[in-house]
PDB file of C-alpha atoms and ligand atoms in Angstrom:
ATOM      1  CA  MET A   1      31.807 -14.076 100.416  1.00 61.00           C
ATOM      2  CA  GLU A   2      32.494 -16.567  98.402  1.00 77.00           C
ATOM      3  CA  GLN A   3      31.432 -20.027 100.500  1.00 80.00           C
ATOM      4  CA  ASN A   4      34.003 -22.719 100.722  1.00 81.00           C
ATOM      5  CA  LEU A   5      35.507 -25.769 103.568  1.00 77.00           C
ATOM      6  CA  LYS A   6      37.226 -23.398 105.872  1.00 80.00           C
ATOM      7  CA  GLY A   7      34.692 -21.327 106.235  1.00 77.00           C
ATOM      8  CA  ALA A   8      31.925 -23.976 106.878  1.00 74.00           C
ATOM      9  CA  LEU A   9      34.347 -24.996 109.622  1.00 75.00           C
ATOM     10  CA  GLU A  10      34.715 -22.010 111.434  1.00 79.00           C
ATOM     11  CA  LEU A  11      31.065 -21.745 112.214  1.00 72.00           C
ATOM     12  CA  SER A  12      29.178 -20.918 115.412  1.00 78.00           C
ATOM     13  CA  GLY A  13      24.970 -21.418 115.656  1.00 76.00           C
ATOM     14  CA  ALA A  14      22.617 -22.546 113.828  1.00 81.00           C
ATOM     15  CA  GLU A  15      21.766 -19.428 112.645  1.00 83.00           C
ATOM     16  CA  ALA A  16      24.875 -18.577 110.746  1.00 82.00           C
ATOM     17  CA  CYS A  17      25.351 -21.974 109.598  1.00 86.00           C
ATOM     18  CA  ARG A  18      21.937 -21.707 107.584  1.00 84.00           C
ATOM     19  CA  ASP A  19      23.103 -18.582 106.155  1.00 84.00           C
ATOM     20  CA  TYR A  20      26.243 -20.027 104.724  1.00 88.00           C
ATOM     21  CA  TYR A  21      24.890 -23.611 103.344  1.00 87.00           C
ATOM     22  CA  ARG A  22      21.932 -21.021 101.525  1.00 89.00           C
ATOM     23  CA  ASP A  23      24.481 -19.018 100.557  1.00 86.00           C
ATOM     24  CA  TRP A  24      26.706 -22.409  99.328  1.00 89.00           C
ATOM     25  CA  ALA A  25      23.473 -24.516  97.930  1.00 93.00           C
ATOM     26  CA  ALA A  26      24.541 -23.425  94.107  1.00 93.00           C
ATOM     27  CA  THR A  27      27.815 -24.367  94.508  1.00 93.00           C
ATOM     28  CA  TYR A  28      28.212 -27.065  96.641  1.00 95.00           C
ATOM     29  CA  ASP A  29      28.099 -30.375  94.214  1.00 96.00           C
ATOM     30  CA  SER A  30      30.394 -28.500  91.296  1.00 94.00           C
ATOM     31  CA  GLY A  31      32.770 -26.725  93.392  1.00 92.00           C
ATOM     32  CA  PHE A  32      33.074 -28.314  97.457  1.00 92.00           C
ATOM     33  CA  ALA A  33      32.809 -31.533  96.064  1.00 96.00           C
ATOM     34  CA  GLN A  34      34.001 -32.203  93.053  1.00 96.00           C
ATOM     35  CA  GLY A  35      36.770 -30.048  93.240  1.00 93.00           C
ATOM     36  CA  MET A  36      37.571 -31.335  97.361  1.00 94.00           C
ATOM     37  CA  ASP A  37      37.250 -35.200  95.103  1.00 96.00           C
ATOM     38  CA  TYR A  38      34.052 -35.417  98.540  1.00 97.00           C
ATOM     39  CA  ARG A  39      34.216 -39.200  99.535  1.00 98.00           C
ATOM     40  CA  LEU A  40      32.531 -39.736 102.479  1.00 98.00           C
ATOM     41  CA  PRO A  41      28.901 -39.832 101.033  1.00 98.00           C
ATOM     42  CA  ALA A  42      29.818 -43.393  99.865  1.00 98.00           C
ATOM     43  CA  HIS A  43      31.689 -44.002 103.081  1.00 98.00           C
ATOM     44  CA  VAL A  44      28.376 -43.789 104.556  1.00 98.00           C
ATOM     45  CA  ALA A  45      26.771 -45.574 102.041  1.00 98.00           C
ATOM     46  CA  ALA A  46      29.144 -48.196 101.375  1.00 98.00           C
ATOM     47  CA  ALA A  47      28.785 -48.738 105.339  1.00 98.00           C
ATOM     48  CA  TYR A  48      24.746 -48.647 105.143  1.00 98.00           C
ATOM     49  CA  LEU A  49      24.626 -51.163 103.184  1.00 98.00           C
ATOM     50  CA  GLY A  50      27.451 -53.585 103.561  1.00 98.00           C
ATOM     51  CA  ALA A  51      26.062 -53.799 107.418  1.00 98.00           C
ATOM     52  CA  GLY A  52      22.771 -54.382 105.346  1.00 98.00           C
ATOM     53  CA  GLY A  53      20.580 -51.580 105.933  1.00 98.00           C
ATOM     54  CA  ASP A  54      17.471 -50.654 104.214  1.00 96.00           C
ATOM     55  CA  GLY A  55      14.833 -48.402 103.785  1.00 97.00           C
ATOM     56  CA  PRO A  56      12.905 -46.024 104.549  1.00 98.00           C
ATOM     57  CA  VAL A  57      15.751 -44.477 105.783  1.00 98.00           C
ATOM     58  CA  LEU A  58      15.805 -40.766 106.552  1.00 98.00           C
ATOM     59  CA  ASP A  59      19.164 -38.609 105.730  1.00 98.00           C
ATOM     60  CA  VAL A  60      20.034 -36.282 108.283  1.00 98.00           C
ATOM     61  CA  GLY A  61      21.841 -32.982 106.975  1.00 98.00           C
ATOM     62  CA  ALA A  62      20.996 -34.545 103.750  1.00 98.00           C
ATOM     63  CA  GLY A  63      22.791 -31.602 101.727  1.00 97.00           C
ATOM     64  CA  THR A  64      22.480 -31.514  98.324  1.00 98.00           C
ATOM     65  CA  GLY A  65      21.713 -35.033  98.182  1.00 98.00           C
ATOM     66  CA  LEU A  66      24.866 -36.636  97.518  1.00 98.00           C
ATOM     67  CA  LEU A  67      24.546 -39.501  99.670  1.00 98.00           C
ATOM     68  CA  ALA A  68      21.226 -40.677  98.292  1.00 98.00           C
ATOM     69  CA  GLU A  69      23.200 -40.290  94.703  1.00 98.00           C
ATOM     70  CA  ARG A  70      25.887 -42.692  96.014  1.00 98.00           C
ATOM     71  CA  LEU A  71      22.884 -45.315  97.674  1.00 98.00           C
ATOM     72  CA  CYS A  72      21.531 -45.574  94.700  1.00 98.00           C
ATOM     73  CA  GLU A  73      24.120 -45.607  93.017  1.00 98.00           C
ATOM     74  CA  MET A  74      25.306 -48.807  94.708  1.00 98.00           C
ATOM     75  CA  GLY A  75      21.844 -50.244  93.988  1.00 98.00           C
ATOM     76  CA  PHE A  76      19.874 -49.213  97.480  1.00 98.00           C
ATOM     77  CA  GLN A  77      15.661 -49.491  96.259  1.00 97.00           C
ATOM     78  CA  GLY A  78      14.753 -48.488  99.273  1.00 98.00           C
ATOM     79  CA  GLN A  79      12.959 -44.619 100.154  1.00 98.00           C
ATOM     80  CA  ILE A  80      15.138 -42.333 100.932  1.00 98.00           C
ATOM     81  CA  ASP A  81      13.666 -39.649 102.892  1.00 98.00           C
ATOM     82  CA  ALA A  82      16.263 -36.077 103.485  1.00 98.00           C
ATOM     83  CA  ALA A  83      16.126 -33.973 106.973  1.00 98.00           C
ATOM     84  CA  ASP A  84      18.102 -30.626 106.715  1.00 97.00           C
ATOM     85  CA  PHE A  85      17.265 -27.107 108.172  1.00 96.00           C
ATOM     86  CA  SER A  86      18.755 -25.672 104.797  1.00 95.00           C
ATOM     87  CA  ALA A  87      15.194 -24.571 102.483  1.00 96.00           C
ATOM     88  CA  GLU A  88      17.859 -24.163  99.671  1.00 96.00           C
ATOM     89  CA  MET A  89      19.900 -27.716  99.826  1.00 96.00           C
ATOM     90  CA  LEU A  90      16.737 -29.319 100.099  1.00 98.00           C
ATOM     91  CA  GLU A  91      15.624 -27.928  96.684  1.00 98.00           C
ATOM     92  CA  VAL A  92      19.090 -29.318  95.173  1.00 97.00           C
ATOM     93  CA  ALA A  93      18.264 -32.391  97.108  1.00 98.00           C
ATOM     94  CA  GLY A  94      15.151 -32.027  95.539  1.00 98.00           C
ATOM     95  CA  GLN A  95      15.868 -31.419  92.267  1.00 98.00           C
ATOM     96  CA  LYS A  96      18.211 -35.189  91.706  1.00 97.00           C
ATOM     97  CA  ARG A  97      14.693 -37.305  92.001  1.00 97.00           C
ATOM     98  CA  LEU A  98      15.624 -39.052  94.307  1.00 98.00           C
ATOM     99  CA  TYR A  99      13.954 -38.172  97.763  1.00 98.00           C
ATOM    100  CA  ALA A 100      10.844 -39.525  98.443  1.00 98.00           C
ATOM    101  CA  GLY A 101      10.085 -36.982 101.530  1.00 97.00           C
ATOM    102  CA  LEU A 102      12.217 -33.210 101.530  1.00 98.00           C
ATOM    103  CA  PHE A 103      11.646 -31.514 105.506  1.00 98.00           C
ATOM    104  CA  GLN A 104      13.529 -29.135 106.667  1.00 97.00           C
ATOM    105  CA  VAL A 105      13.999 -29.641 110.754  1.00 97.00           C
ATOM    106  CA  ASP A 106      16.797 -28.607 112.464  1.00 96.00           C
ATOM    107  CA  ILE A 107      17.797 -31.978 114.174  1.00 96.00           C
ATOM    108  CA  THR A 108      18.804 -30.190 117.535  1.00 95.00           C
ATOM    109  CA  GLN A 109      14.961 -29.880 118.017  1.00 96.00           C
ATOM    110  CA  LYS A 110      13.145 -32.270 119.205  1.00 96.00           C
ATOM    111  CA  LEU A 111      11.570 -34.139 115.310  1.00 96.00           C
ATOM    112  CA  THR A 112       7.538 -34.961 114.332  1.00 93.00           C
ATOM    113  CA  LEU A 113       8.162 -36.401 111.382  1.00 95.00           C
ATOM    114  CA  GLU A 114       5.623 -38.331 108.677  1.00 89.00           C
ATOM    115  CA  ARG A 115       6.833 -41.824 109.839  1.00 95.00           C
ATOM    116  CA  ALA A 116       9.163 -43.956 111.569  1.00 97.00           C
ATOM    117  CA  TYR A 117      12.603 -44.869 110.344  1.00 98.00           C
ATOM    118  CA  ARG A 118      14.678 -48.718 109.574  1.00 98.00           C
ATOM    119  CA  GLY A 119      17.317 -46.356 109.511  1.00 98.00           C
ATOM    120  CA  ILE A 120      18.887 -43.303 109.951  1.00 98.00           C
ATOM    121  CA  VAL A 121      22.332 -42.132 108.158  1.00 98.00           C
ATOM    122  CA  SER A 122      24.080 -39.662 107.874  1.00 98.00           C
ATOM    123  CA  SER A 123      27.647 -37.711 105.636  1.00 98.00           C
ATOM    124  CA  GLY A 124      29.012 -34.580 107.163  1.00 97.00           C
ATOM    125  CA  THR A 125      26.512 -32.857 109.500  1.00 97.00           C
ATOM    126  CA  PHE A 126      28.407 -33.926 112.813  1.00 97.00           C
ATOM    127  CA  THR A 127      31.319 -31.971 111.755  1.00 93.00           C
ATOM    128  CA  ALA A 128      33.298 -28.603 113.178  1.00 86.00           C
ATOM    129  CA  GLY A 129      31.204 -25.930 113.279  1.00 81.00           C
ATOM    130  CA  HIS A 130      27.901 -28.167 112.763  1.00 82.00           C
ATOM    131  CA  VAL A 131      26.075 -30.606 115.004  1.00 95.00           C
ATOM    132  CA  GLY A 132      26.883 -31.956 117.546  1.00 96.00           C
ATOM    133  CA  PRO A 133      26.243 -35.167 119.817  1.00 98.00           C
ATOM    134  CA  GLU A 134      23.022 -33.706 121.514  1.00 96.00           C
ATOM    135  CA  ALA A 135      21.774 -34.804 118.224  1.00 97.00           C
ATOM    136  CA  ILE A 136      21.452 -37.993 118.106  1.00 98.00           C
ATOM    137  CA  ALA A 137      19.397 -38.999 120.895  1.00 97.00           C
ATOM    138  CA  ASN A 138      16.378 -36.804 118.503  1.00 98.00           C
ATOM    139  CA  LEU A 139      17.304 -38.732 115.829  1.00 98.00           C
ATOM    140  CA  LEU A 140      16.962 -42.101 118.207  1.00 98.00           C
ATOM    141  CA  GLN A 141      13.162 -40.408 118.976  1.00 97.00           C
ATOM    142  CA  VAL A 142      12.624 -41.568 114.758  1.00 98.00           C
ATOM    143  CA  ALA A 143      13.883 -44.474 114.651  1.00 98.00           C
ATOM    144  CA  LEU A 144      12.161 -47.766 114.308  1.00 98.00           C
ATOM    145  CA  PRO A 145      13.265 -50.213 116.887  1.00 98.00           C
ATOM    146  CA  GLY A 146      15.947 -52.669 115.281  1.00 98.00           C
ATOM    147  CA  ALA A 147      16.810 -49.759 112.841  1.00 98.00           C
ATOM    148  CA  LEU A 148      20.256 -49.397 111.690  1.00 98.00           C
ATOM    149  CA  VAL A 149      22.030 -46.295 111.592  1.00 98.00           C
ATOM    150  CA  ALA A 150      25.092 -45.150 110.402  1.00 98.00           C
ATOM    151  CA  LEU A 151      26.764 -41.679 110.944  1.00 98.00           C
ATOM    152  CA  SER A 152      29.396 -40.272 109.660  1.00 98.00           C
ATOM    153  CA  ILE A 153      31.134 -37.884 112.732  1.00 98.00           C
ATOM    154  CA  ASN A 154      34.530 -36.050 111.684  1.00 97.00           C
ATOM    155  CA  ARG A 155      37.899 -37.352 113.741  1.00 98.00           C
ATOM    156  CA  ARG A 156      38.913 -33.443 114.817  1.00 95.00           C
ATOM    157  CA  VAL A 157      35.836 -33.664 116.879  1.00 97.00           C
ATOM    158  CA  TRP A 158      35.166 -37.056 117.838  1.00 98.00           C
ATOM    159  CA  THR A 159      36.574 -36.756 121.204  1.00 98.00           C
ATOM    160  CA  VAL A 160      36.553 -33.019 122.092  1.00 97.00           C
ATOM    161  CA  ALA A 161      32.407 -32.875 120.891  1.00 97.00           C
ATOM    162  CA  GLY A 162      32.173 -35.248 123.041  1.00 98.00           C
ATOM    163  CA  PHE A 163      31.141 -38.124 120.263  1.00 98.00           C
ATOM    164  CA  ASP A 164      32.694 -40.680 121.806  1.00 98.00           C
ATOM    165  CA  ARG A 165      31.129 -39.973 125.348  1.00 98.00           C
ATOM    166  CA  THR A 166      27.856 -39.933 124.417  1.00 98.00           C
ATOM    167  CA  LEU A 167      27.396 -43.217 122.069  1.00 98.00           C
ATOM    168  CA  GLN A 168      29.781 -45.068 124.388  1.00 98.00           C
ATOM    169  CA  ALA A 169      26.709 -44.003 126.967  1.00 98.00           C
ATOM    170  CA  LEU A 170      23.900 -45.230 124.690  1.00 98.00           C
ATOM    171  CA  ALA A 171      25.156 -48.213 124.686  1.00 98.00           C
ATOM    172  CA  ASP A 172      25.694 -48.729 128.831  1.00 98.00           C
ATOM    173  CA  ALA A 173      22.258 -47.268 128.934  1.00 97.00           C
ATOM    174  CA  GLY A 174      21.082 -50.074 126.829  1.00 97.00           C
ATOM    175  CA  GLN A 175      19.761 -47.703 124.391  1.00 97.00           C
ATOM    176  CA  ILE A 176      21.504 -48.956 121.414  1.00 98.00           C
ATOM    177  CA  THR A 177      23.562 -51.876 120.643  1.00 98.00           C
ATOM    178  CA  ASP A 178      26.542 -52.925 118.294  1.00 98.00           C
ATOM    179  CA  LEU A 179      27.974 -49.714 117.934  1.00 98.00           C
ATOM    180  CA  ARG A 180      30.585 -50.109 115.180  1.00 98.00           C
ATOM    181  CA  LEU A 181      33.322 -47.548 114.244  1.00 98.00           C
ATOM    182  CA  VAL A 182      34.520 -47.619 110.889  1.00 98.00           C
ATOM    183  CA  GLU A 183      37.370 -45.283 109.744  1.00 98.00           C
ATOM    184  CA  VAL A 184      37.596 -43.112 107.175  1.00 98.00           C
ATOM    185  CA  GLU A 185      39.451 -40.518 104.657  1.00 98.00           C
ATOM    186  CA  VAL A 186      36.935 -37.865 103.615  1.00 97.00           C
ATOM    187  CA  TYR A 187      38.712 -36.328 100.664  1.00 97.00           C
ATOM    188  CA  GLY A 188      40.420 -37.722  98.041  1.00 97.00           C
ATOM    189  CA  ALA A 189      43.853 -36.622  96.468  1.00 94.00           C
ATOM    190  CA  ALA A 190      42.533 -33.829  94.626  1.00 93.00           C
ATOM    191  CA  ALA A 191      41.407 -31.905  98.305  1.00 94.00           C
ATOM    192  CA  ALA A 192      44.852 -31.284  98.866  1.00 94.00           C
ATOM    193  CA  ALA A 193      45.452 -28.893  96.178  1.00 91.00           C
ATOM    194  CA  LEU A 194      42.639 -26.774  96.961  1.00 89.00           C
ATOM    195  CA  ASP A 195      42.506 -26.710 101.053  1.00 90.00           C
ATOM    196  CA  ALA A 196      45.783 -28.499 102.317  1.00 92.00           C
ATOM    197  CA  ASP A 197      44.805 -27.413 105.992  1.00 92.00           C
ATOM    198  CA  HIS A 198      41.740 -30.253 105.516  1.00 93.00           C
ATOM    199  CA  ALA A 199      42.266 -32.454 102.629  1.00 95.00           C
ATOM    200  CA  GLY A 200      43.235 -35.278 105.039  1.00 96.00           C
ATOM    201  CA  ASP A 201      40.536 -35.250 106.936  1.00 96.00           C
ATOM    202  CA  ARG A 202      39.624 -38.539 108.568  1.00 98.00           C
ATOM    203  CA  ALA A 203      35.497 -38.972 109.680  1.00 98.00           C
ATOM    204  CA  LEU A 204      34.584 -42.351 111.913  1.00 98.00           C
ATOM    205  CA  VAL A 205      31.211 -43.798 110.970  1.00 98.00           C
ATOM    206  CA  ALA A 206      29.587 -44.623 114.043  1.00 98.00           C
ATOM    207  CA  LEU A 207      27.073 -47.717 112.835  1.00 98.00           C
ATOM    208  CA  PHE A 208      24.498 -49.518 115.499  1.00 98.00           C
ATOM    209  CA  HIS A 209      20.953 -50.649 116.046  1.00 98.00           C
ATOM    210  CA  THR A 210      18.037 -48.789 118.151  1.00 98.00           C
ATOM    211  CA  VAL A 211      17.030 -51.026 120.512  1.00 97.00           C
TER     212      VAL A 211
HETATM  213  C1  SAM B   1      28.102 -30.624 104.472  1.00 69.64           C
HETATM  214  S1  SAM B   1      26.600 -30.307 104.375  1.00 69.64           S
HETATM  215  C2  SAM B   1      25.934 -32.126 104.557  1.00 69.64           C
HETATM  216  C3  SAM B   1      25.787 -32.285 103.130  1.00 69.64           C
HETATM  217  C4  SAM B   1      25.747 -33.856 102.990  1.00 69.64           C
HETATM  218  N1  SAM B   1      25.256 -34.637 103.434  1.00 69.64           N
HETATM  219  C5  SAM B   1      26.681 -34.259 102.469  1.00 69.64           C
HETATM  220  O1  SAM B   1      27.158 -35.339 102.156  1.00 69.64           O
HETATM  221  O2  SAM B   1      27.493 -33.622 100.900  1.00 69.64           O
HETATM  222  C6  SAM B   1      25.945 -30.043 105.666  1.00 69.64           C
HETATM  223  C7  SAM B   1      24.218 -30.487 105.628  1.00 69.64           C
HETATM  224  O3  SAM B   1      23.955 -30.181 107.345  1.00 69.64           O
HETATM  225  C8  SAM B   1      22.628 -28.790 107.327  1.00 69.64           C
HETATM  226  N2  SAM B   1      23.133 -29.065 108.990  1.00 69.64           N
HETATM  227  C9  SAM B   1      23.532 -28.264 109.901  1.00 69.64           C
HETATM  228  N3  SAM B   1      23.122 -27.836 110.729  1.00 69.64           N
HETATM  229  C10 SAM B   1      21.314 -28.650 110.691  1.00 69.64           C
HETATM  230  C11 SAM B   1      21.042 -28.633 111.466  1.00 69.64           C
HETATM  231  N4  SAM B   1      20.806 -28.268 112.994  1.00 69.64           N
HETATM  232  N5  SAM B   1      19.621 -28.962 111.514  1.00 69.64           N
HETATM  233  C12 SAM B   1      18.898 -29.683 109.944  1.00 69.64           C
HETATM  234  N6  SAM B   1      20.175 -29.894 109.061  1.00 69.64           N
HETATM  235  C13 SAM B   1      21.636 -29.092 109.437  1.00 69.64           C
HETATM  236  C14 SAM B   1      23.525 -28.032 106.771  1.00 69.64           C
HETATM  237  O4  SAM B   1      22.612 -27.429 106.023  1.00 69.64           O
HETATM  238  C15 SAM B   1      23.838 -28.768 105.421  1.00 69.64           C
HETATM  239  O5  SAM B   1      23.010 -29.381 104.642  1.00 69.64           O
END
């Protein structure tokens, strides 16, 4: 079976998702990311840095490390750790030598990491067939007070999966502040030739501070 975006977005359950990325790790950058002109990591990096983000920062669902690549290209010099439940994706990320720590964890479970973070970033992980809003509470547990969080959430799941309600409830409860949403394009023009159904996908980058 050839791994692709359509298959990834139709995944159901953690085990299926982990298996899919095990088989996708080797071709994710050269096939999917290049072919689709995948711009989301750059948008998240720009939003995080533009809002004054610094390190140490945890990249959640880091995959092959595209978000760390964009952060470093944009001049970020702080420590970046990676969290992902796919050992194979983390192995590709590790080869890029941009992450200080690589943690194989399931972010839908309570996280016990070695340190707490001044920032949390994520691109592409909160989308169909992947991770829902229930994981956000786990991320807050590993963030220092006042940490900056920048998470991409695909438009297709924003309301239907309840990301809007979860973030608003956290804001209403005073657990997060300064919630802002930046809408961005997930892919560039080249994507239309590869996957016309998803080429026009948009995501919201949710930016907020922990308290
Ligand atoms: C679409 S990829 C995004 C990778 C990278 N952030 C990017 O933008 O290229 C989604 C990543 O989330 C990871 N992932 C999915 N569910 C997860 C979970 N419950 N816990 C940790 N990682 C998960 C997958 O292994 C995969 O590497």
